[in-house]
Amino acid sequence: MRSSSGKIVIFTALPLEYRAVRARVTDPQRVDHEAGTIFERGRIPGTTWEVYLAQVGQGNQSAAILTERAIRMIGPDAVFFAGIAGGMKHDIGLGDVVVATRVFAYHGGKQEGAFKTRPETWPASHRLEQAARFAVLDPLWAKALLPPGRETPEVHFKPIAAGEVVVNAQASALQNLLDEHYNGVAAIETEGAGFAGAASMADQVPALVIRGVSDRADGSKQRTDSGGFQLVAADNAAALLIAVIKSLASPEAVKSELPSSRADIAGTPVIASALVGQQLKEPLPVAWRRKLLPTWSSESATMEVHLLPEGSPPLPMRQMKQLKDHLVSLGRSEAVFTATEEVSNVLEADFAAAYVRDPRQGHCVGLMITRSGQRSCWESLPRPGSLHMPVLDPKHTQERIADLLRLLLRLHDGPQTRFAPALAIDPAEVLTVMTLDAASVSNRAVLARGGQGGPVQILPDEVWDPATIGAAVPTIAEELTLRLMHHFRSPNQRS
């Protein structure tokens, strides 16, 4: 973790968005960039964060340029984009707020006989998304931040799409494109892709987009704008932005944190500060993927990650039916499934699943939730270069476990409970352990027999609350990877 600057940058596109945020910043003072960009520097009441506010105008290009410029000049700990957007879902009301879990740049593609999408996508900063989720746990989060009598807006954590066109038509070629390839997005706007892309390239500065829904992108924009919904949506988005900043750890706390410890997985682990969960007397029962969705003979080695709830009540079948469809949209929005893959979607008596199988390549990827509340995802191990064998790369595995844990935390907003993570490689008889870089240029590999005739399984024997898991994903992923790799060491290495 780099040292904290104690600074945050906030961008808006329109004057009404800017004024909504500025009204909540104390003692704003003008600061000019040498290229002419004007910032205002101030404070958020009740925090020690120093914030810089700038108006970028409409469009992804200007958003990208000014984001990169601000990061170089100010060196912030985080950057935000707040404003209004068009709603893309019927269950999201005017004035509701969308926190973008992922931003899609939907204009990329190739025109042949038909238009083939080639989208770019950027996930939200996990730290900032967690701060947003934590902020709205308080049902009174908006009470001091919105005018008296204003109803607290609903907050949705969903993907958004950003392009170069203001969408305001119920039936159009663009609407058809969005519906076919980006069906999971909740809102559409014209700056988020430039902002998110620039933040990602600028040394991975944490970034988050927060949008209030001012219209339905269906031809009714003139009516809703004249009805004052732009002002309401901008004000609601600004209020949530301030709530998120207030829920962040203070700059002093960030500065006092030690760098997270890291293990050298290939050799002897570095002694790390322990993340201690509650040890269970016996592991929680797991519905392993093989039990629910039997494998086929040519299947390649597949990694599966699970979160098992402790004592959660069974989910009703009505909710399971809704989750069945949600698995597909979540999988596409999180790039588990590509926009063009045909996804199998099933609802059984005790589970719902969405998955893609390609027996010719031995490829399998999927998402699942059981009536008991178990959340699961799986993906085949990579098979790079000319090796034609699944490769278990410890570093890559740790990164993917972390990504999949974050995905599972987003899968279902159920009752608050504690979760135990579990991990497996199945089948585990035919694979090799080496780095992906080495595998990409190699045509020989040593077969690893960690499965010893069956799957390798790391049982769920330790529980944490969701907030702790979310904050400690890298450490938990590291621990699971170390336990997994132990099964693939030779006997003399295990002693």
Coordinates of C-alpha atoms in Angstrom, one line a residue:
M1 CA 0.0 0.0 0.0
R2 CA 1.4 3.3 -1.0
S3 CA 1.5 6.2 1.6
S4 CA -1.7 8.3 1.8
S5 CA -1.8 11.8 0.5
G6 CA -5.1 12.5 2.3
K7 CA -6.6 13.8 -0.9
I8 CA -9.6 12.8 -3.0
V9 CA -10.6 14.1 -6.5
I10 CA -14.3 14.4 -7.5
F11 CA -15.3 14.9 -11.1
T12 CA -18.7 15.9 -12.6
A13 CA -19.8 16.7 -16.1
L14 CA -22.6 19.2 -15.9
P15 CA -23.0 22.4 -13.9
L16 CA -25.9 21.1 -11.9
E17 CA -23.9 18.1 -10.9
Y18 CA -21.0 20.3 -9.9
R19 CA -23.2 22.5 -7.8
A20 CA -24.8 19.5 -6.0
V21 CA -21.4 18.3 -4.8
R22 CA -19.9 21.8 -4.2
A23 CA -22.8 22.6 -1.8
R24 CA -21.6 19.8 0.5
V25 CA -17.9 21.0 0.5
T26 CA -16.7 23.5 3.0
D27 CA -14.5 26.5 2.3
P28 CA -13.8 25.8 -1.4
Q29 CA -10.7 27.5 -2.8
R30 CA -9.8 27.8 -6.4
V31 CA -6.7 25.9 -7.6
D32 CA -5.5 26.2 -11.2
H33 CA -3.7 23.5 -13.2
E34 CA -0.9 24.9 -15.4
A35 CA -2.9 23.7 -18.5
G36 CA -5.9 25.8 -17.4
T37 CA -8.1 23.2 -15.6
I38 CA -9.8 24.8 -12.6
F39 CA -10.2 22.8 -9.4
E40 CA -11.8 23.8 -6.1
R41 CA -10.1 22.5 -3.0
G42 CA -12.1 22.1 0.2
R43 CA -13.1 19.7 3.0
I44 CA -15.9 17.3 3.7
P45 CA -17.5 18.1 7.1
G46 CA -16.8 15.5 9.7
T47 CA -13.7 14.1 7.9
T48 CA -10.1 15.1 7.5
W49 CA -10.1 14.3 3.7
E50 CA -9.0 17.2 1.4
V51 CA -11.1 17.1 -1.8
Y52 CA -10.6 18.6 -5.2
L53 CA -13.6 19.2 -7.3
A54 CA -13.5 19.7 -11.1
Q55 CA -16.1 19.9 -14.0
V56 CA -14.9 18.0 -17.1
G57 CA -17.9 18.6 -19.5
Q58 CA -19.6 15.8 -21.4
G59 CA -17.7 13.0 -23.2
N60 CA -15.3 10.2 -22.4
Q61 CA -12.3 11.8 -24.0
S62 CA -12.3 15.0 -21.8
A63 CA -13.1 12.8 -18.7
A64 CA -10.0 10.7 -19.5
I65 CA -7.7 13.6 -20.1
L66 CA -8.7 15.5 -17.0
T67 CA -8.7 12.4 -14.8
E68 CA -5.1 11.6 -15.9
R69 CA -4.1 15.3 -15.4
A70 CA -5.6 15.5 -11.9
I71 CA -3.9 12.3 -10.8
R72 CA -0.6 13.6 -11.9
M73 CA -1.0 17.0 -10.3
I74 CA -2.7 16.0 -7.0
G75 CA -1.7 12.4 -6.4
P76 CA -5.1 11.4 -4.8
D77 CA -5.9 8.3 -2.7
A78 CA -9.1 7.9 -4.7
V79 CA -11.1 9.5 -7.5
F80 CA -14.9 9.7 -8.0
F81 CA -17.2 10.6 -10.8
A82 CA -20.7 11.7 -9.7
G83 CA -23.7 12.9 -11.7
I84 CA -26.8 11.8 -13.5
A85 CA -27.5 9.0 -16.0
G86 CA -30.3 7.4 -17.9
G87 CA -31.9 4.3 -16.3
M88 CA -31.9 1.0 -18.2
K89 CA -34.0 -1.1 -15.9
H90 CA -37.7 -0.9 -15.1
D91 CA -37.1 -1.7 -11.4
I92 CA -34.8 1.3 -10.9
G93 CA -36.8 4.4 -10.3
L94 CA -36.2 8.0 -11.1
G95 CA -34.0 9.5 -8.4
D96 CA -32.5 6.2 -7.5
V97 CA -28.7 6.0 -7.3
V98 CA -26.5 3.4 -9.1
V99 CA -23.0 2.6 -7.8
A100 CA -21.2 1.2 -10.8
T101 CA -19.7 -2.2 -10.0
R102 CA -18.3 -2.2 -13.5
V103 CA -18.1 0.3 -16.4
F104 CA -18.5 -0.9 -20.0
A105 CA -17.3 1.1 -22.9
Y106 CA -19.9 -0.3 -25.3
H107 CA -18.9 1.4 -28.6
G108 CA -16.0 -0.9 -29.4
G109 CA -16.6 -3.5 -32.1
K110 CA -16.1 -4.7 -35.6
Q111 CA -18.7 -4.2 -38.4
E112 CA -18.9 -7.2 -40.8
G113 CA -22.2 -8.7 -41.9
A114 CA -23.4 -7.9 -38.4
F115 CA -21.8 -5.7 -35.7
K116 CA -19.6 -7.7 -33.4
T117 CA -19.0 -6.1 -30.0
R118 CA -15.5 -5.7 -28.6
P119 CA -16.2 -3.9 -25.3
E120 CA -13.7 -2.6 -22.8
T121 CA -14.6 -2.9 -19.1
W122 CA -13.2 -1.7 -15.8
P123 CA -14.3 -3.0 -12.4
A124 CA -15.0 -0.6 -9.5
S125 CA -12.3 -0.3 -6.8
H126 CA -13.1 -3.0 -4.3
R127 CA -12.2 -0.6 -1.4
L128 CA -14.5 2.1 -2.6
E129 CA -17.3 -0.2 -3.5
Q130 CA -17.1 -1.7 0.0
A131 CA -17.2 1.8 1.5
A132 CA -20.4 2.5 -0.5
R133 CA -22.0 -0.8 0.6
F134 CA -21.1 -0.1 4.2
A135 CA -22.4 3.5 4.0
V136 CA -25.9 2.4 2.9
L137 CA -26.3 -0.2 5.6
D138 CA -27.4 2.7 7.8
P139 CA -31.1 3.3 6.8
L140 CA -30.6 6.9 7.9
W141 CA -27.5 7.5 5.7
A142 CA -29.2 10.3 3.7
K143 CA -31.0 12.1 6.6
A144 CA -28.4 14.8 7.1
L145 CA -27.3 14.9 3.5
L146 CA -30.6 15.6 1.7
P147 CA -33.3 18.3 2.1
P148 CA -35.9 17.7 4.8
G149 CA -38.7 15.6 3.6
R150 CA -36.9 14.1 0.7
E151 CA -37.3 10.3 0.7
T152 CA -34.0 8.3 0.9
P153 CA -33.2 7.0 -2.6
E154 CA -32.8 3.4 -3.4
V155 CA -29.1 2.5 -4.0
H156 CA -28.3 -0.2 -6.6
F157 CA -24.9 -1.8 -7.0
K158 CA -24.9 -2.7 -10.7
P159 CA -22.8 -2.2 -13.9
I160 CA -23.2 0.8 -16.1
A161 CA -22.5 1.5 -19.8
A162 CA -20.7 4.6 -21.1
G163 CA -20.5 5.7 -24.7
E164 CA -20.6 8.8 -26.8
V165 CA -24.3 9.1 -27.4
V166 CA -27.1 10.4 -25.1
V167 CA -29.7 7.6 -25.4
N168 CA -33.3 8.9 -25.4
A169 CA -35.3 6.5 -27.6
Q170 CA -37.3 3.4 -26.8
A171 CA -36.6 1.6 -30.0
S172 CA -33.3 2.1 -31.9
A173 CA -30.3 0.2 -33.2
L174 CA -28.3 1.4 -30.2
Q175 CA -31.0 0.2 -27.8
N176 CA -31.1 -3.2 -29.5
L177 CA -27.3 -3.4 -29.1
L178 CA -27.4 -2.5 -25.5
D179 CA -30.2 -5.0 -24.8
E180 CA -28.6 -7.8 -26.6
H181 CA -25.0 -7.5 -25.4
Y182 CA -25.2 -5.4 -22.2
N183 CA -28.5 -6.6 -20.7
G184 CA -27.1 -6.4 -17.1
V185 CA -26.3 -2.7 -17.1
A186 CA -28.5 -0.5 -15.0
A187 CA -27.7 3.0 -16.4
I188 CA -26.1 4.7 -19.3
E189 CA -24.0 7.8 -19.5
T190 CA -21.1 9.5 -21.5
E191 CA -18.1 9.9 -19.2
G192 CA -17.5 6.9 -17.0
A193 CA -15.5 4.8 -19.5
G194 CA -12.9 7.6 -20.0
F195 CA -12.7 8.3 -16.3
A196 CA -12.4 4.6 -15.3
G197 CA -9.9 3.8 -18.0
A198 CA -7.6 6.7 -17.1
A199 CA -7.7 5.9 -13.4
S200 CA -6.9 2.3 -14.2
M201 CA -3.9 3.2 -16.3
A202 CA -2.6 5.8 -13.7
D203 CA -1.0 3.3 -11.4
Q204 CA -4.4 1.7 -10.5
V205 CA -5.8 4.7 -8.6
P206 CA -9.0 3.5 -6.8
A207 CA -12.0 4.8 -8.8
L208 CA -15.8 4.8 -8.4
V209 CA -18.7 6.1 -10.5
I210 CA -21.9 7.1 -8.7
R211 CA -24.9 8.1 -10.8
G212 CA -28.4 9.3 -10.0
V213 CA -31.1 8.2 -12.5
S214 CA -32.7 11.3 -14.1
D215 CA -34.6 9.7 -17.0
R216 CA -35.4 6.3 -18.5
A217 CA -33.5 6.7 -21.8
D218 CA -36.7 5.8 -23.6
G219 CA -37.8 9.1 -25.2
S220 CA -39.2 10.7 -22.1
K221 CA -36.1 12.7 -21.2
Q222 CA -37.6 16.1 -22.0
R223 CA -40.6 15.4 -19.8
T224 CA -38.5 14.1 -16.8
D225 CA -36.0 16.9 -17.2
S226 CA -38.8 19.5 -17.1
G227 CA -40.1 17.8 -14.1
G228 CA -37.0 18.5 -12.1
F229 CA -35.6 15.0 -12.0
Q230 CA -32.1 16.1 -13.1
L231 CA -31.7 18.2 -10.0
V232 CA -33.1 15.4 -7.8
A233 CA -30.9 12.7 -9.3
A234 CA -27.7 14.9 -9.2
D235 CA -28.5 15.8 -5.5
N236 CA -29.0 12.2 -4.5
A237 CA -25.8 11.1 -6.2
A238 CA -23.9 13.9 -4.5
A239 CA -25.4 12.9 -1.1
L240 CA -24.3 9.3 -1.5
L241 CA -20.8 10.4 -2.7
I242 CA -20.4 12.3 0.6
A243 CA -21.7 9.3 2.6
V244 CA -19.1 7.1 0.9
I245 CA -16.2 9.5 1.6
K246 CA -17.3 9.7 5.3
S247 CA -17.3 5.9 5.5
L248 CA -13.7 5.6 4.2
A249 CA -10.9 5.1 6.7
S250 CA -9.4 8.5 7.7
P251 CA -6.1 9.5 6.0
E252 CA -4.3 9.1 9.3
A253 CA -5.6 5.5 9.6
V254 CA -4.4 4.8 6.0
K255 CA -1.0 6.2 6.8
S256 CA -0.6 4.1 9.9
E257 CA -1.4 0.8 8.1
L258 CA 1.5 -1.5 7.4
P259 CA 1.9 -2.9 3.9
S260 CA 0.0 -6.1 3.5
S261 CA 2.3 -9.1 3.9
R262 CA 2.9 -11.4 1.0
A263 CA 4.0 -14.9 0.8
D264 CA 6.5 -16.4 -1.7
I265 CA 4.3 -19.2 -2.7
A266 CA 7.0 -21.0 -4.7
G267 CA 9.3 -21.1 -1.7
T268 CA 9.1 -20.7 2.1
P269 CA 6.2 -18.4 3.1
V270 CA 7.1 -15.1 4.7
I271 CA 5.6 -14.9 8.2
A272 CA 2.5 -12.8 7.9
S273 CA 0.2 -11.1 10.4
A274 CA -2.5 -13.6 10.9
L275 CA -6.1 -13.0 9.8
V276 CA -7.9 -15.2 12.3
G277 CA -11.5 -16.3 11.7
Q278 CA -13.5 -18.5 14.0
Q279 CA -12.5 -22.1 13.7
L280 CA -15.4 -24.5 13.3
K281 CA -15.6 -27.8 15.2
E282 CA -16.2 -29.5 11.8
P283 CA -16.2 -28.2 8.2
L284 CA -19.5 -27.0 6.8
P285 CA -21.1 -29.4 4.3
V286 CA -20.3 -28.5 0.7
A287 CA -22.4 -29.0 -2.5
W288 CA -19.4 -29.6 -4.7
R289 CA -19.9 -28.9 -8.4
R290 CA -19.4 -32.5 -9.4
K291 CA -22.3 -33.5 -7.1
L292 CA -24.8 -31.1 -8.7
L293 CA -23.5 -30.8 -12.3
P294 CA -21.7 -34.1 -13.1
T295 CA -18.5 -33.7 -15.1
W296 CA -17.8 -35.3 -18.5
S297 CA -14.9 -37.5 -19.4
S298 CA -12.9 -34.9 -21.4
E299 CA -13.2 -32.1 -18.8
S300 CA -10.1 -30.2 -18.1
A301 CA -8.8 -29.4 -14.6
T302 CA -11.2 -26.8 -13.1
M303 CA -10.9 -24.6 -10.1
E304 CA -14.0 -24.0 -8.0
V305 CA -14.5 -21.4 -5.2
H306 CA -17.3 -21.5 -2.7
L307 CA -18.7 -19.4 0.1
L308 CA -20.7 -21.4 2.6
P309 CA -23.1 -19.6 4.9
E310 CA -23.2 -20.5 8.6
G311 CA -26.8 -21.2 9.7
S312 CA -28.6 -19.4 6.9
P313 CA -32.4 -20.2 6.3
P314 CA -33.3 -21.9 3.0
L315 CA -34.0 -19.5 0.1
P316 CA -37.6 -19.7 -1.2
M317 CA -38.1 -21.1 -4.7
R318 CA -39.5 -17.8 -5.8
Q319 CA -36.2 -16.1 -5.0
M320 CA -34.3 -18.9 -6.6
K321 CA -36.2 -18.4 -9.8
Q322 CA -35.1 -14.7 -9.8
L323 CA -31.5 -15.6 -9.0
K324 CA -31.5 -18.1 -11.9
D325 CA -31.8 -15.2 -14.4
H326 CA -29.5 -13.0 -12.3
L327 CA -26.7 -15.5 -12.6
V328 CA -26.6 -15.0 -16.3
S329 CA -26.6 -11.2 -16.2
L330 CA -24.1 -11.0 -13.4
G331 CA -21.9 -13.5 -15.3
R332 CA -21.9 -11.4 -18.4
S333 CA -21.4 -8.1 -16.6
E334 CA -18.4 -9.5 -14.6
A335 CA -16.9 -11.1 -17.8
V336 CA -17.4 -14.7 -16.4
F337 CA -19.3 -15.3 -19.7
T338 CA -18.5 -13.4 -22.9
A339 CA -21.1 -11.5 -24.7
T340 CA -21.4 -14.1 -27.5
E341 CA -21.3 -17.4 -25.4
E342 CA -24.4 -19.4 -25.2
V343 CA -25.1 -19.9 -21.5
S344 CA -26.9 -22.9 -20.1
N345 CA -29.3 -21.8 -17.3
V346 CA -30.9 -24.3 -15.0
L347 CA -33.2 -24.3 -11.9
E348 CA -33.4 -27.5 -9.9
A349 CA -35.1 -28.2 -6.6
D350 CA -32.0 -27.3 -4.6
F351 CA -29.9 -25.1 -6.8
A352 CA -29.7 -22.6 -9.7
A353 CA -26.8 -22.4 -12.1
A354 CA -25.6 -20.7 -15.2
Y355 CA -22.6 -22.2 -17.0
V356 CA -20.8 -22.7 -20.3
R357 CA -19.3 -26.0 -21.4
D358 CA -17.1 -26.7 -24.4
P359 CA -16.3 -30.4 -24.4
R360 CA -14.0 -30.1 -27.5
Q361 CA -11.7 -27.8 -25.5
G362 CA -12.4 -29.3 -22.1
H363 CA -13.5 -25.8 -21.0
C364 CA -16.0 -25.1 -18.3
V365 CA -17.0 -21.9 -16.4
G366 CA -20.1 -21.2 -14.3
L367 CA -21.9 -19.7 -11.3
M368 CA -24.3 -21.4 -8.9
I369 CA -26.3 -20.7 -5.8
T370 CA -28.0 -23.4 -3.7
R371 CA -31.2 -23.1 -1.6
S372 CA -28.9 -23.2 1.5
G373 CA -27.3 -20.0 0.4
Q374 CA -24.0 -21.5 -0.8
R375 CA -22.4 -19.3 -3.5
S376 CA -20.1 -21.0 -6.0
C377 CA -18.2 -20.2 -9.2
W378 CA -15.7 -22.3 -11.2
E379 CA -13.5 -21.9 -14.2
S380 CA -11.1 -24.2 -16.1
L381 CA -7.4 -23.8 -15.5
P382 CA -5.6 -22.0 -18.3
R383 CA -3.9 -24.1 -21.1
P384 CA -1.4 -21.7 -22.6
G385 CA 0.8 -22.1 -25.7
S386 CA 1.5 -25.5 -27.2
L387 CA 1.5 -27.3 -23.9
H388 CA -2.0 -28.7 -24.3
M389 CA -2.2 -29.3 -20.5
P390 CA -3.9 -27.3 -17.7
V391 CA -1.4 -25.2 -15.8
L392 CA -1.6 -24.4 -12.1
D393 CA 0.4 -21.2 -11.7
P394 CA 0.4 -20.2 -8.0
K395 CA 0.5 -16.5 -8.6
H396 CA -2.3 -16.6 -11.2
T397 CA -4.3 -18.9 -9.0
Q398 CA -4.1 -16.5 -6.0
E399 CA -5.2 -13.6 -8.2
R400 CA -8.2 -15.6 -9.6
I401 CA -9.3 -16.8 -6.2
A402 CA -9.3 -13.2 -5.0
D403 CA -11.4 -12.1 -8.1
L404 CA -13.9 -15.0 -7.6
L405 CA -14.3 -14.3 -3.9
R406 CA -15.2 -10.7 -4.7
L407 CA -17.6 -11.9 -7.3
L408 CA -19.3 -14.3 -4.8
L409 CA -19.7 -11.5 -2.3
R410 CA -21.8 -9.7 -5.0
L411 CA -23.9 -12.7 -5.9
H412 CA -26.8 -12.4 -3.5
D413 CA -27.8 -9.9 -0.8
G414 CA -29.2 -12.3 1.7
P415 CA -29.5 -12.2 5.5
Q416 CA -26.3 -11.1 7.3
T417 CA -24.4 -14.2 8.3
R418 CA -20.8 -15.5 8.4
F419 CA -19.2 -17.4 5.5
A420 CA -16.6 -20.1 5.2
P421 CA -14.6 -20.2 2.0
A422 CA -13.9 -23.5 0.3
L423 CA -11.7 -24.4 -2.7
A424 CA -11.2 -27.4 -5.1
I425 CA -9.4 -28.5 -8.2
D426 CA -11.5 -31.2 -10.0
P427 CA -10.4 -33.2 -11.9
A428 CA -6.9 -32.9 -10.4
E429 CA -5.1 -35.9 -12.0
V430 CA -3.9 -34.3 -15.2
L431 CA -2.3 -30.9 -14.8
T432 CA 1.2 -29.3 -14.3
V433 CA 2.5 -26.8 -11.8
M434 CA 4.5 -24.0 -13.4
T435 CA 4.3 -20.3 -14.2
L436 CA 2.1 -19.3 -17.2
D437 CA 5.0 -17.4 -18.7
A438 CA 7.1 -20.6 -18.7
A439 CA 4.2 -22.7 -20.0
S440 CA 3.6 -20.3 -22.9
V441 CA 7.0 -21.1 -24.4
S442 CA 7.3 -24.7 -23.3
N443 CA 6.2 -27.9 -24.9
R444 CA 7.2 -30.2 -22.0
A445 CA 5.8 -30.3 -18.5
V446 CA 6.0 -32.6 -15.4
L447 CA 2.7 -34.1 -14.6
A448 CA 1.5 -33.1 -11.1
R449 CA -0.5 -35.9 -9.3
G450 CA -1.9 -33.9 -6.4
G451 CA -5.3 -35.4 -6.9
Q452 CA -4.1 -38.9 -6.1
G453 CA -7.0 -40.3 -8.0
G454 CA -9.6 -37.7 -7.0
P455 CA -10.2 -34.0 -6.5
V456 CA -8.2 -31.7 -4.3
Q457 CA -10.5 -30.0 -1.8
I458 CA -9.8 -27.3 0.8
L459 CA -12.7 -27.7 3.3
P460 CA -14.7 -24.8 4.8
D461 CA -13.6 -24.9 8.4
E462 CA -13.2 -21.2 9.3
V463 CA -15.8 -18.4 9.2
W464 CA -15.8 -14.6 8.8
D465 CA -18.4 -12.0 8.4
P466 CA -18.8 -10.6 4.8
A467 CA -17.2 -7.2 5.6
T468 CA -14.1 -8.9 6.9
I469 CA -13.9 -11.2 3.9
G470 CA -14.3 -8.2 1.6
A471 CA -11.6 -6.2 3.3
A472 CA -9.2 -9.2 3.5
V473 CA -9.7 -10.9 0.1
P474 CA -6.0 -10.9 -0.8
T475 CA -5.0 -12.5 2.5
I476 CA -7.7 -15.1 2.3
A477 CA -6.8 -15.9 -1.3
E478 CA -3.2 -16.2 -0.3
E479 CA -4.0 -18.7 2.5
L480 CA -6.2 -20.8 0.3
T481 CA -3.6 -20.9 -2.4
L482 CA -0.9 -22.0 0.0
R483 CA -3.1 -24.8 1.3
L484 CA -3.9 -25.9 -2.3
M485 CA -0.3 -25.9 -3.4
H486 CA 0.6 -28.1 -0.4
H487 CA -1.2 -31.0 -2.2
F488 CA 1.0 -30.7 -5.2
R489 CA 4.3 -30.8 -3.5
S490 CA 6.5 -33.9 -3.5
P491 CA 6.5 -36.0 -0.3
N492 CA 10.0 -34.7 0.7
Q493 CA 8.8 -31.1 0.3
R494 CA 5.9 -31.7 2.7
S495 CA 8.0 -32.9 5.6

